[in-house]
Amino acid sequence: MQDNDPDRYTVRTNDVTGQVVVGQGNVVIRTNAASAATTPVTDEERGLLRAEFTRVRGLVPVDEPSGDRARALLDELEEAVTGEIDLTVMDYARGWFSRHLPALAAAVTGLIVHPVVTALVTTAGGDVAQEFHRRFGGS
């Protein structure tokens, strides 16, 4: 092709994430392998997650003025990850602990990205799993 060829074009992008297809006559086939390979979370795995929540609740100082709120928020977070997945509660809990009890922020984030939580979210599939991975990382 020559520079003045009408079939030639220039493509410019900024901050692209994901797949980009450029050209003519391309065929794109997408497969979501993660949802096909999901396995249910076992009772033993759920027990491990519950134990981790209990451990983090124990890290909340007894004399902490916002301790009751922190424990209640951990209860909400546990329900949000073990029941119907609620990303809003996960996001809120992470932010609240970062602002009010920063010493526990890493532990709470660890609960959110715990392998059992990731498996539960992946099992939920679809948009929930994609949004979880966008907000909290992972593959």
mmCIF file of C-alpha atoms in Angstrom:
data_model
loop_
_atom_site.group_PDB
_atom_site.id
_atom_site.type_symbol
_atom_site.label_atom_id
_atom_site.label_comp_id
_atom_site.label_asym_id
_atom_site.label_seq_id
_atom_site.Cartn_x
_atom_site.Cartn_y
_atom_site.Cartn_z
ATOM 1 C CA MET A 1 0.000 0.000 0.000
ATOM 2 C CA GLN A 2 1.079 3.514 -0.653
ATOM 3 C CA ASP A 3 0.624 6.391 1.782
ATOM 4 C CA ASN A 4 -2.233 7.842 -0.255
ATOM 5 C CA ASP A 5 -4.045 4.480 -0.547
ATOM 6 C CA PRO A 6 -7.754 4.996 0.429
ATOM 7 C CA ASP A 7 -7.781 1.566 2.167
ATOM 8 C CA ARG A 8 -5.018 2.619 4.575
ATOM 9 C CA TYR A 9 -5.925 4.204 7.887
ATOM 10 C CA THR A 10 -4.346 5.248 11.157
ATOM 11 C CA VAL A 11 -5.658 4.079 14.521
ATOM 12 C CA ARG A 12 -4.857 5.948 17.727
ATOM 13 C CA THR A 13 -5.969 4.890 21.189
ATOM 14 C CA ASN A 14 -5.595 6.058 24.763
ATOM 15 C CA ASP A 15 -5.761 3.878 27.890
ATOM 16 C CA VAL A 16 -7.197 0.764 26.287
ATOM 17 C CA THR A 17 -7.910 -2.228 28.470
ATOM 18 C CA GLY A 18 -9.086 -5.469 26.982
ATOM 19 C CA GLN A 19 -9.052 -6.635 23.429
ATOM 20 C CA VAL A 20 -8.803 -4.327 20.427
ATOM 21 C CA VAL A 21 -9.459 -5.491 16.875
ATOM 22 C CA VAL A 22 -8.435 -3.325 13.947
ATOM 23 C CA GLY A 23 -8.889 -4.040 10.279
ATOM 24 C CA GLN A 24 -11.402 -5.469 7.900
ATOM 25 C CA GLY A 25 -12.921 -8.925 7.833
ATOM 26 C CA ASN A 26 -11.925 -9.832 11.380
ATOM 27 C CA VAL A 27 -13.851 -12.466 13.281
ATOM 28 C CA VAL A 28 -13.755 -12.249 17.086
ATOM 29 C CA ILE A 29 -14.844 -15.158 19.247
ATOM 30 C CA ARG A 30 -14.944 -14.652 23.013
ATOM 31 C CA THR A 31 -15.038 -17.457 25.535
ATOM 32 C CA ASN A 32 -15.366 -16.937 29.260
ATOM 33 C CA ALA A 33 -13.341 -19.881 30.544
ATOM 34 C CA ALA A 34 -13.544 -18.825 34.180
ATOM 35 C CA SER A 35 -17.286 -19.361 34.490
ATOM 36 C CA ALA A 36 -17.078 -22.719 32.756
ATOM 37 C CA ALA A 37 -14.480 -23.951 35.242
ATOM 38 C CA THR A 38 -16.137 -22.803 38.468
ATOM 39 C CA THR A 39 -16.655 -25.309 41.232
ATOM 40 C CA PRO A 40 -18.957 -24.814 44.191
ATOM 41 C CA VAL A 41 -17.442 -23.602 47.446
ATOM 42 C CA THR A 42 -17.388 -26.377 50.032
ATOM 43 C CA ASP A 43 -18.678 -26.160 53.608
ATOM 44 C CA GLU A 44 -15.080 -26.543 54.799
ATOM 45 C CA GLU A 45 -14.021 -23.513 52.745
ATOM 46 C CA ARG A 46 -16.956 -21.490 54.086
ATOM 47 C CA GLY A 47 -15.868 -22.485 57.596
ATOM 48 C CA LEU A 48 -12.368 -21.192 56.914
ATOM 49 C CA LEU A 49 -13.815 -17.887 55.757
ATOM 50 C CA ARG A 50 -16.050 -17.634 58.852
ATOM 51 C CA ALA A 51 -12.997 -18.301 61.036
ATOM 52 C CA GLU A 52 -11.120 -15.505 59.278
ATOM 53 C CA PHE A 53 -14.010 -13.096 59.945
ATOM 54 C CA THR A 54 -13.935 -14.139 63.619
ATOM 55 C CA ARG A 55 -10.186 -13.501 63.726
ATOM 56 C CA VAL A 56 -10.557 -9.996 62.235
ATOM 57 C CA ARG A 57 -13.427 -9.160 64.628
ATOM 58 C CA GLY A 58 -11.022 -10.045 67.447
ATOM 59 C CA LEU A 59 -8.572 -7.439 66.149
ATOM 60 C CA VAL A 60 -11.027 -4.601 66.852
ATOM 61 C CA PRO A 61 -9.803 -3.004 70.108
ATOM 62 C CA VAL A 62 -12.290 -3.374 72.967
ATOM 63 C CA ASP A 63 -11.843 0.255 74.036
ATOM 64 C CA GLU A 64 -12.221 1.591 70.469
ATOM 65 C CA PRO A 65 -15.036 4.220 70.401
ATOM 66 C CA SER A 66 -16.189 3.005 66.978
ATOM 67 C CA GLY A 67 -15.687 -0.663 67.883
ATOM 68 C CA ASP A 68 -19.398 -1.517 67.865
ATOM 69 C CA ARG A 69 -19.777 0.034 64.409
ATOM 70 C CA ALA A 70 -16.683 -1.831 63.205
ATOM 71 C CA ARG A 71 -18.032 -5.201 64.402
ATOM 72 C CA ALA A 72 -21.460 -4.485 62.905
ATOM 73 C CA LEU A 73 -19.832 -3.564 59.605
ATOM 74 C CA LEU A 74 -17.853 -6.816 59.660
ATOM 75 C CA ASP A 75 -21.169 -8.652 60.144
ATOM 76 C CA GLU A 76 -22.591 -6.803 57.122
ATOM 77 C CA LEU A 77 -19.482 -7.581 55.111
ATOM 78 C CA GLU A 78 -19.672 -11.272 55.989
ATOM 79 C CA GLU A 79 -23.282 -11.369 54.827
ATOM 80 C CA ALA A 80 -22.338 -9.471 51.643
ATOM 81 C CA VAL A 81 -19.722 -12.051 50.678
ATOM 82 C CA THR A 82 -21.444 -15.249 51.813
ATOM 83 C CA GLY A 83 -25.046 -14.462 50.861
ATOM 84 C CA GLU A 84 -26.113 -12.598 47.778
ATOM 85 C CA ILE A 85 -22.900 -10.890 46.663
ATOM 86 C CA ASP A 86 -23.105 -7.160 47.447
ATOM 87 C CA LEU A 87 -20.197 -5.211 46.002
ATOM 88 C CA THR A 88 -21.484 -1.929 47.407
ATOM 89 C CA VAL A 89 -21.163 -3.204 50.984
ATOM 90 C CA MET A 90 -17.688 -4.567 50.211
ATOM 91 C CA ASP A 91 -16.583 -1.207 48.827
ATOM 92 C CA TYR A 92 -18.143 0.704 51.724
ATOM 93 C CA ALA A 93 -16.552 -1.533 54.374
ATOM 94 C CA ARG A 94 -13.114 -1.210 52.823
ATOM 95 C CA GLY A 95 -13.454 2.589 52.709
ATOM 96 C CA TRP A 96 -14.885 2.870 56.226
ATOM 97 C CA PHE A 97 -12.034 0.914 57.774
ATOM 98 C CA SER A 98 -9.498 2.917 55.754
ATOM 99 C CA ARG A 99 -10.939 6.137 57.183
ATOM 100 C CA HIS A 100 -11.880 5.124 60.748
ATOM 101 C CA LEU A 101 -9.632 2.193 61.706
ATOM 102 C CA PRO A 102 -6.733 2.255 59.244
ATOM 103 C CA ALA A 103 -4.813 -0.284 61.320
ATOM 104 C CA LEU A 104 -7.436 -2.871 60.298
ATOM 105 C CA ALA A 105 -7.879 -1.760 56.675
ATOM 106 C CA ALA A 106 -5.466 -4.379 55.324
ATOM 107 C CA ALA A 107 -7.185 -7.156 57.289
ATOM 108 C CA VAL A 108 -10.596 -6.114 55.935
ATOM 109 C CA THR A 109 -9.266 -5.913 52.397
ATOM 110 C CA GLY A 110 -7.850 -9.394 52.959
ATOM 111 C CA LEU A 111 -11.362 -10.612 53.772
ATOM 112 C CA ILE A 112 -12.737 -9.069 50.585
ATOM 113 C CA VAL A 113 -10.103 -10.631 48.341
ATOM 114 C CA HIS A 114 -9.943 -13.898 50.306
ATOM 115 C CA PRO A 115 -9.727 -16.901 47.929
ATOM 116 C CA VAL A 116 -13.096 -18.233 49.157
ATOM 117 C CA VAL A 117 -14.753 -14.854 48.477
ATOM 118 C CA THR A 118 -13.162 -14.787 45.037
ATOM 119 C CA ALA A 119 -14.563 -18.270 44.384
ATOM 120 C CA LEU A 120 -18.025 -17.220 45.576
ATOM 121 C CA VAL A 121 -17.949 -14.154 43.329
ATOM 122 C CA THR A 122 -16.709 -16.192 40.370
ATOM 123 C CA THR A 123 -19.522 -18.673 40.930
ATOM 124 C CA ALA A 124 -21.973 -15.753 40.846
ATOM 125 C CA GLY A 125 -20.523 -15.022 37.408
ATOM 126 C CA GLY A 126 -21.439 -12.427 34.839
ATOM 127 C CA ASP A 127 -21.389 -8.730 35.548
ATOM 128 C CA VAL A 128 -20.942 -9.222 39.307
ATOM 129 C CA ALA A 129 -17.674 -11.105 38.817
ATOM 130 C CA GLN A 130 -16.398 -8.603 36.260
ATOM 131 C CA GLU A 131 -17.219 -5.653 38.503
ATOM 132 C CA PHE A 132 -15.642 -7.375 41.520
ATOM 133 C CA HIS A 133 -12.410 -7.893 39.618
ATOM 134 C CA ARG A 134 -12.503 -4.308 38.350
ATOM 135 C CA ARG A 135 -12.953 -2.892 41.859
ATOM 136 C CA PHE A 136 -10.774 -5.246 43.860
ATOM 137 C CA GLY A 137 -8.311 -6.720 41.368
ATOM 138 C CA GLY A 138 -7.602 -10.304 40.469
ATOM 139 C CA SER A 139 -8.147 -12.142 37.268
#
